[in-house]
CSV table of C-alpha atoms and ligand atoms in Angstrom, one decimal:
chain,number,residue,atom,x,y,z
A,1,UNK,CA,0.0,0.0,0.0
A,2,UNK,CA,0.6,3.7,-0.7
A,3,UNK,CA,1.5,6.0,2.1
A,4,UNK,CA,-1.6,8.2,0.4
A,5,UNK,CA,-3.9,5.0,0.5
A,6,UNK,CA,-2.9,4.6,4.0
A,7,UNK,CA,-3.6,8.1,5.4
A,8,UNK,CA,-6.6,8.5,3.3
A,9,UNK,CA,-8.4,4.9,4.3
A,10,UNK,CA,-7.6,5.7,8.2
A,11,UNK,CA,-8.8,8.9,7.8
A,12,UNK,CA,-12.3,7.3,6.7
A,13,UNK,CA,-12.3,4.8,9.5
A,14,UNK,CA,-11.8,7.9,12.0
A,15,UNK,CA,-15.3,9.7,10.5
A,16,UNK,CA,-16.9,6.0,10.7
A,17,UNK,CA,-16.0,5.6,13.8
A,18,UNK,CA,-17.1,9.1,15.5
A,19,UNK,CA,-20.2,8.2,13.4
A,20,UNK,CA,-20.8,5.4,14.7
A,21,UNK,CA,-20.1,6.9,18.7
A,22,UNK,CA,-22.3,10.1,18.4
A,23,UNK,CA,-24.9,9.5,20.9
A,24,UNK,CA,-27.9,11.1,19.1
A,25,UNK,CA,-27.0,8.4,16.0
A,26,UNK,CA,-30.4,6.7,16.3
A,27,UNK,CA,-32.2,9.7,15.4
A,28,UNK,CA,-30.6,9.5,11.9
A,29,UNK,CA,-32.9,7.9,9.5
A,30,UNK,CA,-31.7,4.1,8.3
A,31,UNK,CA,-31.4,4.9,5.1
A,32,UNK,CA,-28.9,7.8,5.6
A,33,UNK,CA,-27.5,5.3,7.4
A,34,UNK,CA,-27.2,2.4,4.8
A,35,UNK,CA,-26.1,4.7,2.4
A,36,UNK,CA,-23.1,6.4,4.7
A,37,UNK,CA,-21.8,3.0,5.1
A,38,UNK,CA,-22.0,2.1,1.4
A,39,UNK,CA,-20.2,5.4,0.8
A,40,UNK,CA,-17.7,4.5,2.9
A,41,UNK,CA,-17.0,1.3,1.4
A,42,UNK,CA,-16.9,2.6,-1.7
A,43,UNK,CA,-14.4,4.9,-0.8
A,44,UNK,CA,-12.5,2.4,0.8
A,45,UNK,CA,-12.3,0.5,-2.5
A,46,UNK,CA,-11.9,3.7,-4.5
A,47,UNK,CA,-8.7,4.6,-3.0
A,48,UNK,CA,-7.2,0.7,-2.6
A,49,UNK,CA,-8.0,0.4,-6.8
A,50,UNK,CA,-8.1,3.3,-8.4
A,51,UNK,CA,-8.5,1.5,-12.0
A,52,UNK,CA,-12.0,0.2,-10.7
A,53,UNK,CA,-13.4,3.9,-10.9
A,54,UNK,CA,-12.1,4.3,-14.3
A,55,UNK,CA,-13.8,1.1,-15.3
A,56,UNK,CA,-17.4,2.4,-13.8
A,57,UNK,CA,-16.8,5.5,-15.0
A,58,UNK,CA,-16.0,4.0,-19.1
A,59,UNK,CA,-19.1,1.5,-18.1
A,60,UNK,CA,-22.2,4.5,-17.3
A,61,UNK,CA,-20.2,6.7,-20.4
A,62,UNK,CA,-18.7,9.6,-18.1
A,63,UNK,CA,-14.9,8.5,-19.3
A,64,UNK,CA,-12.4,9.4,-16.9
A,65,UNK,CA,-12.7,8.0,-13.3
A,66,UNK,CA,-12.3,11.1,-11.9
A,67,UNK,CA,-14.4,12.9,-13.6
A,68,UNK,CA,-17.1,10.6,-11.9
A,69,UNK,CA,-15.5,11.0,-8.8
A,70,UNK,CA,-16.2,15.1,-8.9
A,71,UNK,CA,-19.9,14.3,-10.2
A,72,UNK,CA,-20.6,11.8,-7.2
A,73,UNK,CA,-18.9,14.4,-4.5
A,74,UNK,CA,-20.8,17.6,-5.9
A,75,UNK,CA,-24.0,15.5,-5.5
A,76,UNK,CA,-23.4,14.4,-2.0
A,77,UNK,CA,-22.3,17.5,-1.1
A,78,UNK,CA,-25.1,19.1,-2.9
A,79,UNK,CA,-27.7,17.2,-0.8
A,80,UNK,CA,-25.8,17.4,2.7
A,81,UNK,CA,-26.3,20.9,2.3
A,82,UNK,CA,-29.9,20.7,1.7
A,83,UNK,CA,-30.1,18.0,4.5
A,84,UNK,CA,-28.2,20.4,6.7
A,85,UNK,CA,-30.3,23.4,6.0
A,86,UNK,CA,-34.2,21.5,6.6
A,87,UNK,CA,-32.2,20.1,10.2
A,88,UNK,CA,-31.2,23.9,10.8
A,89,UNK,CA,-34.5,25.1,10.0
A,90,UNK,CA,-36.0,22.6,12.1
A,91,UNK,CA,-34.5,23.6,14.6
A,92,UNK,CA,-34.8,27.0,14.9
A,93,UNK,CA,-38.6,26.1,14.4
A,94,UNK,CA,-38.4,24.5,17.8
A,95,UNK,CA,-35.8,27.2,19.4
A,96,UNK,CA,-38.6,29.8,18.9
A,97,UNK,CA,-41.5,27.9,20.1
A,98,UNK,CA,-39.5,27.2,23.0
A,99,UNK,CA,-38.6,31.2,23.4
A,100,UNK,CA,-42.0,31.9,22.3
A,101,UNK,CA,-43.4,30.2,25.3
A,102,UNK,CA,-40.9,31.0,27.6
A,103,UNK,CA,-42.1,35.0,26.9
A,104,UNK,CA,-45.4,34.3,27.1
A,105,UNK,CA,-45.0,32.9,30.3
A,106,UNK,CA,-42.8,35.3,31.6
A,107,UNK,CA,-45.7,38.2,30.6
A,108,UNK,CA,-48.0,36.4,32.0
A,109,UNK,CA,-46.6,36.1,35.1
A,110,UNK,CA,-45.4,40.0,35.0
A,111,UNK,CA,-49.4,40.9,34.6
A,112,UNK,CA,-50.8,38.5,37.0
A,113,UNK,CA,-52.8,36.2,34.6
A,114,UNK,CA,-52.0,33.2,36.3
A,115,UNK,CA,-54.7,30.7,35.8
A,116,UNK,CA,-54.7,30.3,39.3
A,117,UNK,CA,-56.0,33.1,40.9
A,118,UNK,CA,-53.3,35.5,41.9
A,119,UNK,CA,-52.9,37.8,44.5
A,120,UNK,CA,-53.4,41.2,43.3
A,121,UNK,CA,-50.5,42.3,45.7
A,122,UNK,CA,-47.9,39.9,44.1
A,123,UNK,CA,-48.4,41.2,40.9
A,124,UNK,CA,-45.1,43.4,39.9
A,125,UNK,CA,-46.5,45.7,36.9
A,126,UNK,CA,-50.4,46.3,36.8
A,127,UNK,CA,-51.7,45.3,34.3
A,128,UNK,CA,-52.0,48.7,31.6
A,129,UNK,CA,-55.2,50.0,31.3
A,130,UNK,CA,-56.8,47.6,33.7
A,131,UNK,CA,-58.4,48.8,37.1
A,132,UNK,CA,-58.2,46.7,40.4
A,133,UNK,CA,-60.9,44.5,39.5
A,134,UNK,CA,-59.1,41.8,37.1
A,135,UNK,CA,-61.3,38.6,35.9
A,136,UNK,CA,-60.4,35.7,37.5
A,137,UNK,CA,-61.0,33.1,34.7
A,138,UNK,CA,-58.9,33.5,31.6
A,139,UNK,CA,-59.3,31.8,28.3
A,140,UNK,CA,-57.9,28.3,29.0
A,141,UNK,CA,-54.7,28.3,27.4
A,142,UNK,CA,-53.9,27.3,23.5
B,1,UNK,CA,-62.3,49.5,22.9
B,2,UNK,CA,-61.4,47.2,25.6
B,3,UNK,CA,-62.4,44.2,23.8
B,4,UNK,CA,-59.9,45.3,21.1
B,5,UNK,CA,-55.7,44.5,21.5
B,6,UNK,CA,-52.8,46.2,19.4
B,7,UNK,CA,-49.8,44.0,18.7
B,8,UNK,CA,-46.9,46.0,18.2
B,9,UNK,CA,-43.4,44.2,17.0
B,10,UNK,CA,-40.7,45.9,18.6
B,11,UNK,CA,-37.1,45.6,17.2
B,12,UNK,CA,-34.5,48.6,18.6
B,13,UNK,CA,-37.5,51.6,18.4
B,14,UNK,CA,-36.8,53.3,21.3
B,15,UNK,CA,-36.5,56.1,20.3
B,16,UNK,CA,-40.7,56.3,19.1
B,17,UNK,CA,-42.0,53.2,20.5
B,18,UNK,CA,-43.1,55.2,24.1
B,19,UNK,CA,-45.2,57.6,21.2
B,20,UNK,CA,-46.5,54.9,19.5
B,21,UNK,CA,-48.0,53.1,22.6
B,22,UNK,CA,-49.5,56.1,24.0
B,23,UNK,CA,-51.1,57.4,20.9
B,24,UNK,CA,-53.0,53.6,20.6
B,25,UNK,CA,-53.8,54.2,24.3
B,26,UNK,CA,-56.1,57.2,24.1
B,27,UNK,CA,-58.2,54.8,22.1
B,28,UNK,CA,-57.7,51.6,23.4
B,29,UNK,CA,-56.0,50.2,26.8
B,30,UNK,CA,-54.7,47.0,25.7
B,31,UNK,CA,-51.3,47.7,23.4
B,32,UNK,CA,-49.3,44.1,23.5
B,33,UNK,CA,-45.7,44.8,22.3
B,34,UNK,CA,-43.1,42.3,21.4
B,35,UNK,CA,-39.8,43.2,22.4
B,36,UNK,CA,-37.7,40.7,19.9
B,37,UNK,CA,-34.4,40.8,21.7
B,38,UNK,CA,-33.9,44.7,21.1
B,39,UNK,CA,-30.2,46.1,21.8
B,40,UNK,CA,-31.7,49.1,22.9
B,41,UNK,CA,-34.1,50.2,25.8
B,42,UNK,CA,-37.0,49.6,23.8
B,43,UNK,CA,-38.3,47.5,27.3
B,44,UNK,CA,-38.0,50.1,29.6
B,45,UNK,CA,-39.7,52.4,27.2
B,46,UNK,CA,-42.9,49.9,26.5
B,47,UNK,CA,-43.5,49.7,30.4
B,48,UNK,CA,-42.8,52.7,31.2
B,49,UNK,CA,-45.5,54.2,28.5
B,50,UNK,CA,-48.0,51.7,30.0
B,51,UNK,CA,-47.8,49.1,26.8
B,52,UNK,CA,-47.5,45.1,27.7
B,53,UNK,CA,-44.0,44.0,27.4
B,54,UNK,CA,-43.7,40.4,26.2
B,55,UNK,CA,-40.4,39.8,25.7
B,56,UNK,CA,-38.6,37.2,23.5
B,57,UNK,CA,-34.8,36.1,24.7
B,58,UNK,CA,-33.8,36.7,21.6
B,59,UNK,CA,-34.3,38.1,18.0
B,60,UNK,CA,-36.3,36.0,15.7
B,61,UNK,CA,-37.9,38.2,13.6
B,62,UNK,CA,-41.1,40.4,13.2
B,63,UNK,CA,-43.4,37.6,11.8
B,64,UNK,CA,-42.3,35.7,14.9
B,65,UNK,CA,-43.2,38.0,17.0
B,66,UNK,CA,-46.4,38.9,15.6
B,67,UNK,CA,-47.7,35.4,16.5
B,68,UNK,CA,-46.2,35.6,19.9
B,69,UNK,CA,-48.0,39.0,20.7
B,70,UNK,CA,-51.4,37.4,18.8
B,71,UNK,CA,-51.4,34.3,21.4
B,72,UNK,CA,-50.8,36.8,24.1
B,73,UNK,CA,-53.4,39.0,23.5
B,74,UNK,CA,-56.1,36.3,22.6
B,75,UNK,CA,-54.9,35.5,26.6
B,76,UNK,CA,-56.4,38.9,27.7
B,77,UNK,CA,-59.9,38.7,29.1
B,78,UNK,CA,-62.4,40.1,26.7
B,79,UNK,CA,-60.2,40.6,23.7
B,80,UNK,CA,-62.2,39.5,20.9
B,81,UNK,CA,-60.6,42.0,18.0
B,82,UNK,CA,-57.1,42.3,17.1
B,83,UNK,CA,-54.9,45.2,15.3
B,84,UNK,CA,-51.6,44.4,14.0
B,85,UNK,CA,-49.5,47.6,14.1
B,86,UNK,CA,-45.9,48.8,13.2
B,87,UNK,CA,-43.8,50.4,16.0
B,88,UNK,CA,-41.9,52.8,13.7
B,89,UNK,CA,-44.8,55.7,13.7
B,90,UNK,CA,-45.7,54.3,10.2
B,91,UNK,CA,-49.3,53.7,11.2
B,92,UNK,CA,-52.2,55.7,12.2
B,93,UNK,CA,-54.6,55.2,14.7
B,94,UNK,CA,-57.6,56.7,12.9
B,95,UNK,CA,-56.6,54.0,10.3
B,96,UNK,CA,-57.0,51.1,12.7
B,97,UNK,CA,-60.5,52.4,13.9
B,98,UNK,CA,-61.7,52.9,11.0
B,99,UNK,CA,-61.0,49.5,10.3
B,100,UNK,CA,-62.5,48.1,13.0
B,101,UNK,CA,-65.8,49.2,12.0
B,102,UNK,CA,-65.1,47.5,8.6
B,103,UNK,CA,-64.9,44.4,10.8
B,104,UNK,CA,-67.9,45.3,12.8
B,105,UNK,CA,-70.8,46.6,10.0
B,106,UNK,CA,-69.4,43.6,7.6
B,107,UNK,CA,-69.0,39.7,7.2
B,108,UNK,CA,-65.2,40.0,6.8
B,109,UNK,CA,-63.0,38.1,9.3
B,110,UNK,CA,-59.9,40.6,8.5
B,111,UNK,CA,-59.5,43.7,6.8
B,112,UNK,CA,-56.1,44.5,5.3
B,113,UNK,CA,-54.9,48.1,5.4
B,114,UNK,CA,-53.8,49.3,1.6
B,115,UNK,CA,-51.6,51.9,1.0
B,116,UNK,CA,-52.4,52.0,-2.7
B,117,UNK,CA,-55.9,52.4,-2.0
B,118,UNK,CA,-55.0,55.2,0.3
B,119,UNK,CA,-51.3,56.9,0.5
B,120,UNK,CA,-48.2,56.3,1.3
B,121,UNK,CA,-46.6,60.0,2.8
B,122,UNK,CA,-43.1,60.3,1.6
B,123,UNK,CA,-42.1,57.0,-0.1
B,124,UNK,CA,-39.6,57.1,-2.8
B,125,UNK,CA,-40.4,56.4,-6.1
B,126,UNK,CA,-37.6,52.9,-5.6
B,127,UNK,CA,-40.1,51.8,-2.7
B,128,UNK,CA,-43.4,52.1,-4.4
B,129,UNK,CA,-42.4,50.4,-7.8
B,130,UNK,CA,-40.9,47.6,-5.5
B,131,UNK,CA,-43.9,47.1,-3.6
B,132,UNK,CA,-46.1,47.2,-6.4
B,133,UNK,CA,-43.8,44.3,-7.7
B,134,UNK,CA,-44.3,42.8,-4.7
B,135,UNK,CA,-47.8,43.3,-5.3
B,136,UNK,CA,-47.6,41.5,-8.4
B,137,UNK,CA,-45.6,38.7,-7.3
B,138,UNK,CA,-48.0,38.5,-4.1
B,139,UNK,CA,-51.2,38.4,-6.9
B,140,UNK,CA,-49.6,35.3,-8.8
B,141,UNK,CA,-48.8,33.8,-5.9
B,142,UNK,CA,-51.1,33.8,-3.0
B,143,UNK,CA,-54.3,32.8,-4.8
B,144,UNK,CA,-56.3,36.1,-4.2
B,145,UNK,CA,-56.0,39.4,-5.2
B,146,UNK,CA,-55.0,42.6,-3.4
B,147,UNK,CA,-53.7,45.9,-3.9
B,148,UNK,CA,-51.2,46.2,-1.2
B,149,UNK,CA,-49.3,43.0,0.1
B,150,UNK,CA,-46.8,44.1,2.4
B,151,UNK,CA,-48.7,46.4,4.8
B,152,UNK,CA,-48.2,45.7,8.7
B,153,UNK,CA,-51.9,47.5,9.4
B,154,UNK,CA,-54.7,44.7,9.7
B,155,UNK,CA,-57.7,43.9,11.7
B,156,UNK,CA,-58.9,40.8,12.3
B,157,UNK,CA,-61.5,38.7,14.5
B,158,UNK,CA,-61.1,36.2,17.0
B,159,UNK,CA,-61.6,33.4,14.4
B,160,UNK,CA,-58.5,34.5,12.9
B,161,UNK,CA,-56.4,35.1,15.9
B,162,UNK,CA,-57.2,31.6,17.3
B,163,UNK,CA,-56.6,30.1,13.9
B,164,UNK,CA,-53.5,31.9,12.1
B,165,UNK,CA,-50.0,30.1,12.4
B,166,UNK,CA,-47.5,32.2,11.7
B,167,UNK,CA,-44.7,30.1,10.6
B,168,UNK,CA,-42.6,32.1,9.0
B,169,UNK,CA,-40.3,34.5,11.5
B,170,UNK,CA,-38.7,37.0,9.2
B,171,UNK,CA,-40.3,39.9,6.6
B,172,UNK,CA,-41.5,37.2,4.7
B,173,UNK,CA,-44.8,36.5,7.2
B,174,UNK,CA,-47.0,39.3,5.6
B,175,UNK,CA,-46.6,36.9,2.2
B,176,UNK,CA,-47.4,33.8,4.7
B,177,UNK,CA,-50.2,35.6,6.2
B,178,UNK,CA,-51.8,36.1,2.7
B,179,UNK,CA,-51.4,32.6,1.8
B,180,UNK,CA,-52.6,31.6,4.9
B,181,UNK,CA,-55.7,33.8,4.0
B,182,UNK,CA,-56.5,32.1,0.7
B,183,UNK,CA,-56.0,28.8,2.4
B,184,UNK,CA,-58.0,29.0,5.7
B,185,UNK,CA,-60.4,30.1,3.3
B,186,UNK,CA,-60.7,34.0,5.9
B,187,UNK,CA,-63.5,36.2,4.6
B,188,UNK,CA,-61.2,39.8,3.6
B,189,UNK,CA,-61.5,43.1,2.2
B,190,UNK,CA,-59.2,45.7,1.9
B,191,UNK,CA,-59.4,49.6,3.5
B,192,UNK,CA,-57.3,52.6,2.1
B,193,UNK,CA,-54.7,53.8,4.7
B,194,UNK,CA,-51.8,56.3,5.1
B,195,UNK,CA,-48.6,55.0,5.5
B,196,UNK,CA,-46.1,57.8,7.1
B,197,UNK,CA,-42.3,57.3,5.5
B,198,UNK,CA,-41.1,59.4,8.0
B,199,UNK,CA,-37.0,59.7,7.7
B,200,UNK,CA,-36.7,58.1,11.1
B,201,UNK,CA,-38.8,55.1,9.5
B,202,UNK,CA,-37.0,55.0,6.2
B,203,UNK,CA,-34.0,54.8,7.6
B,204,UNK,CA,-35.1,51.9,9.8
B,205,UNK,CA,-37.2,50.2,7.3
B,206,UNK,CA,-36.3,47.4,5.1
B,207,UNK,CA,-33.4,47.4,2.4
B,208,UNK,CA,-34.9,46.9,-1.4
B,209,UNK,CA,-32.5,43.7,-1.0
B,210,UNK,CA,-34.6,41.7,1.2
B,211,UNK,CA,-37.4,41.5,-1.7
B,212,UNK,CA,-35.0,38.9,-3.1
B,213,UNK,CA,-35.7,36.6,0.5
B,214,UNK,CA,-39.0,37.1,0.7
B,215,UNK,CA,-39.3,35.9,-3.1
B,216,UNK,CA,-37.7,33.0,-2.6
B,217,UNK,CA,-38.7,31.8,0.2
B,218,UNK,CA,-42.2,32.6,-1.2
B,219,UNK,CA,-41.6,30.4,-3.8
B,220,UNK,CA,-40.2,27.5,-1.6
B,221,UNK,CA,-43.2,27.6,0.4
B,222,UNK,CA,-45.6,27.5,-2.8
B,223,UNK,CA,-43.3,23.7,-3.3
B,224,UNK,CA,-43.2,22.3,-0.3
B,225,UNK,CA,-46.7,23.1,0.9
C,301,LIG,N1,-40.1,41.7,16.4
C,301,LIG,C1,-39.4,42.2,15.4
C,301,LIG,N2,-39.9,43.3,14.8
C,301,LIG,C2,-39.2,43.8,13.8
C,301,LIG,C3,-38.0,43.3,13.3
C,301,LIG,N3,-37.6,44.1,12.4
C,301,LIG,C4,-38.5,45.0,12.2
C,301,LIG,N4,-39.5,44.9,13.1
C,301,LIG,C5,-40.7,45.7,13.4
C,301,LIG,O1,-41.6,45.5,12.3
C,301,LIG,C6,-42.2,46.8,12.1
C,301,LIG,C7,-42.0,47.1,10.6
C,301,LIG,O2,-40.6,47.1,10.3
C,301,LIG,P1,-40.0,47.8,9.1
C,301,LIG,O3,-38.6,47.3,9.1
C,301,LIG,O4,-40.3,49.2,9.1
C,301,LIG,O5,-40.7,47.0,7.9
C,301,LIG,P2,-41.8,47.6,6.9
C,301,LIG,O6,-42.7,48.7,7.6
C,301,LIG,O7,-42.6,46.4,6.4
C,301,LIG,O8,-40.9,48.2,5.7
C,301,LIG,P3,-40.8,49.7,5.2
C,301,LIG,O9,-41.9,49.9,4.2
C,301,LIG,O10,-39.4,49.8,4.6
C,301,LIG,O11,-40.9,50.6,6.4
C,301,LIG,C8,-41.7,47.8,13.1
C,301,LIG,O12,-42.6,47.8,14.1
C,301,LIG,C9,-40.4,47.2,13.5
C,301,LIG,O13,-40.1,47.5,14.9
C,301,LIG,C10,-37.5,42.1,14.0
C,301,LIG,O14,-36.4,41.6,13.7
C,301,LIG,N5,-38.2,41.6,15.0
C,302,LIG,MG1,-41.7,50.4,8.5
């Protein structure tokens, strides 16, 4: 072997192995995870004989191997980065439901409108434009 | 109007909000504001101009908090109108009322403020052919037809408030809100208002870049719905 082939095949058993130890792994859909291990392996074979890419490549019409190497990586990297964007988007979605609530709550408290009946003593701000007399059922919460 | 509630987005205006909050309270007490993790003292000034302060931990945008202030004040006891309102001066209070008795003498669930019906004071020539693009884009898009498509002024009922779902945090929510208009199927009509371009609001208002966003996130909506 190579020194190249070396560095390059531990350096894909490193990222399958943190892959394999990140905690929140099974909340990865299977099929990502089929096809991560396939990639891997195909890598693996890839760098051990280069020829075999060139022999694909000739086979689906592309002609040189590593021109079907670039059109392979700019597809997986085109959909990691739509996969990365919907996870980012998710979560935000989640961040500002969680803030959302979190400031609802927090004015709620400020104004008194516990559900319980509050005080009107322990409220810290009156509520604006309300007198002393506040209802003491509010609409049940959404 | 006690059974009526503003809700105000609030994004660094300290420097107007206090006006704002006490011009809507000579007409009605309840004037929700949603502080959306301002840099400034926009907080102190909502309280101390007797506005609620609902206060997000951080910035996430004015469509964002426009449904946070909207399940606030649907919270308040009696509320059973709402007004969405800008905090930059923009909007008039005469405007709002007026609208309100759209709501009232009609069948409409929400009434959309237009500042092509009525007038928009100081805009440059730039900002209205870019709205009225936005208009246009808005008309091919949506599924219904208006004349203004980016105005922060509207008036709605409590069907509305309990069933709109803001989704969208940014600028592009007045598109979502539209869509969501032709899809929960909301009975509209549209009311001429005056839109002030003061400088103060100019210079705080939104670059001619962000059409571009709202565009194409417009579009990615319309193909992932
Ligand atoms: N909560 C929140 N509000 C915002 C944010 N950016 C702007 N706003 C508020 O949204 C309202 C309108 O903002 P503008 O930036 O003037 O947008 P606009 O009125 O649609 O655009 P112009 O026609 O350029 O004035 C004001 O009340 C702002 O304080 C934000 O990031 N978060
Ligand atoms: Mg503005």
């Amino acid at each position: 072997m190579i020194l190249i082939q070396v560095i390059l095949i531990l350096a894909f058993a490193a990222i399958f192995l943190v892959a394999l130890r990140s905690r929140s792994a099974h909340s990865v859909n299977a099929w990502k995870k089929i096809a991560f291990a396939v990639l891997m392996v195909v890598l693996v074979i890839a760098v051990l004989a280069p020829s075999m890419v060139g022999v694909v490549a000739q086979a689906i019409g592309v002609g040189r191997g590593t021109d079907l190497v670039l059109y392979l990586v700019s597809v997986t990297f085109a959909f990691y980065v739509v996969n990365q964007y919907l996870h980012a988007q998710e979560a935000r979605n989640q961040l500002h439901q969680l803030a959302r609530r979190i400031a609802i709550i927090e004015a709620q408290e400020r104004y008194g409108m516990e559900r319980l009946t509050v005080l009107a003593s322990t409220r810290t701000t009156p509520a604006p434009g309300t007198t002393a007399e506040q209802p003491e059922t509010l609409p049940p919460h959404a | 109007m006690r059974d009526v509630a503003f809700v105000v987005p609030v994004y660094n205006e300290a420097e107007v909000i206090g006006s704002v909050i006490r011009g809507v309270l000579e007409t009605c007490p309840h004037v929700v504001c949603v502080n959306d993790g301002s840099s400034d003292d926009s907080a102190d000034r909502i309280l101390e101009a007797g506005g609620y302060l609902v206060n997000h931990p951080i910035n996430m945008g004015q469509g964002a908090a426009l449904q946070t202030g909207i399940e606030f004040a649907r919270l308040l006891p009696g509320v059973t109108r709402f007004v969405t309102f800008d905090a930059d001066g923009q909007h008039r209070v005469e405007d709002a009322v007026r609208m309100l008795r759209v709501l009232d003498s009609t069948d409409v669930d929400i009434v959309l403020g237009s500042r092509f019906l009525g007038e928009a004071i100081g805009a440059s020539r730039a900002k209205r052919m870019l709205l009225k693009a936005a208009v246009r884009f808005s008309n091919l898009t949506s599924g219904i037809r208006l004349t203004d498509a980016h105005n922060g002024l509207r008036v709605f009922n409590r069907h509305v408030a309990d069933t709109l779902r803001i989704t969208a945090p940014d600028m592009t929510h007045a598109s979502e809100i539209i869509e969501l208009i032709a899809h929960n199927k909301y009975r509209f009509v549209e009311v001429a208002v005056t839109i002030d371009y003061s400088d103060y609001s100019v210079a705080k208002g939104q670059p001619a870049v962000n059409a571009v966003n709202i565009a194409v996130d417009t579009l990615l909506r319309k193909v992932s719905r």
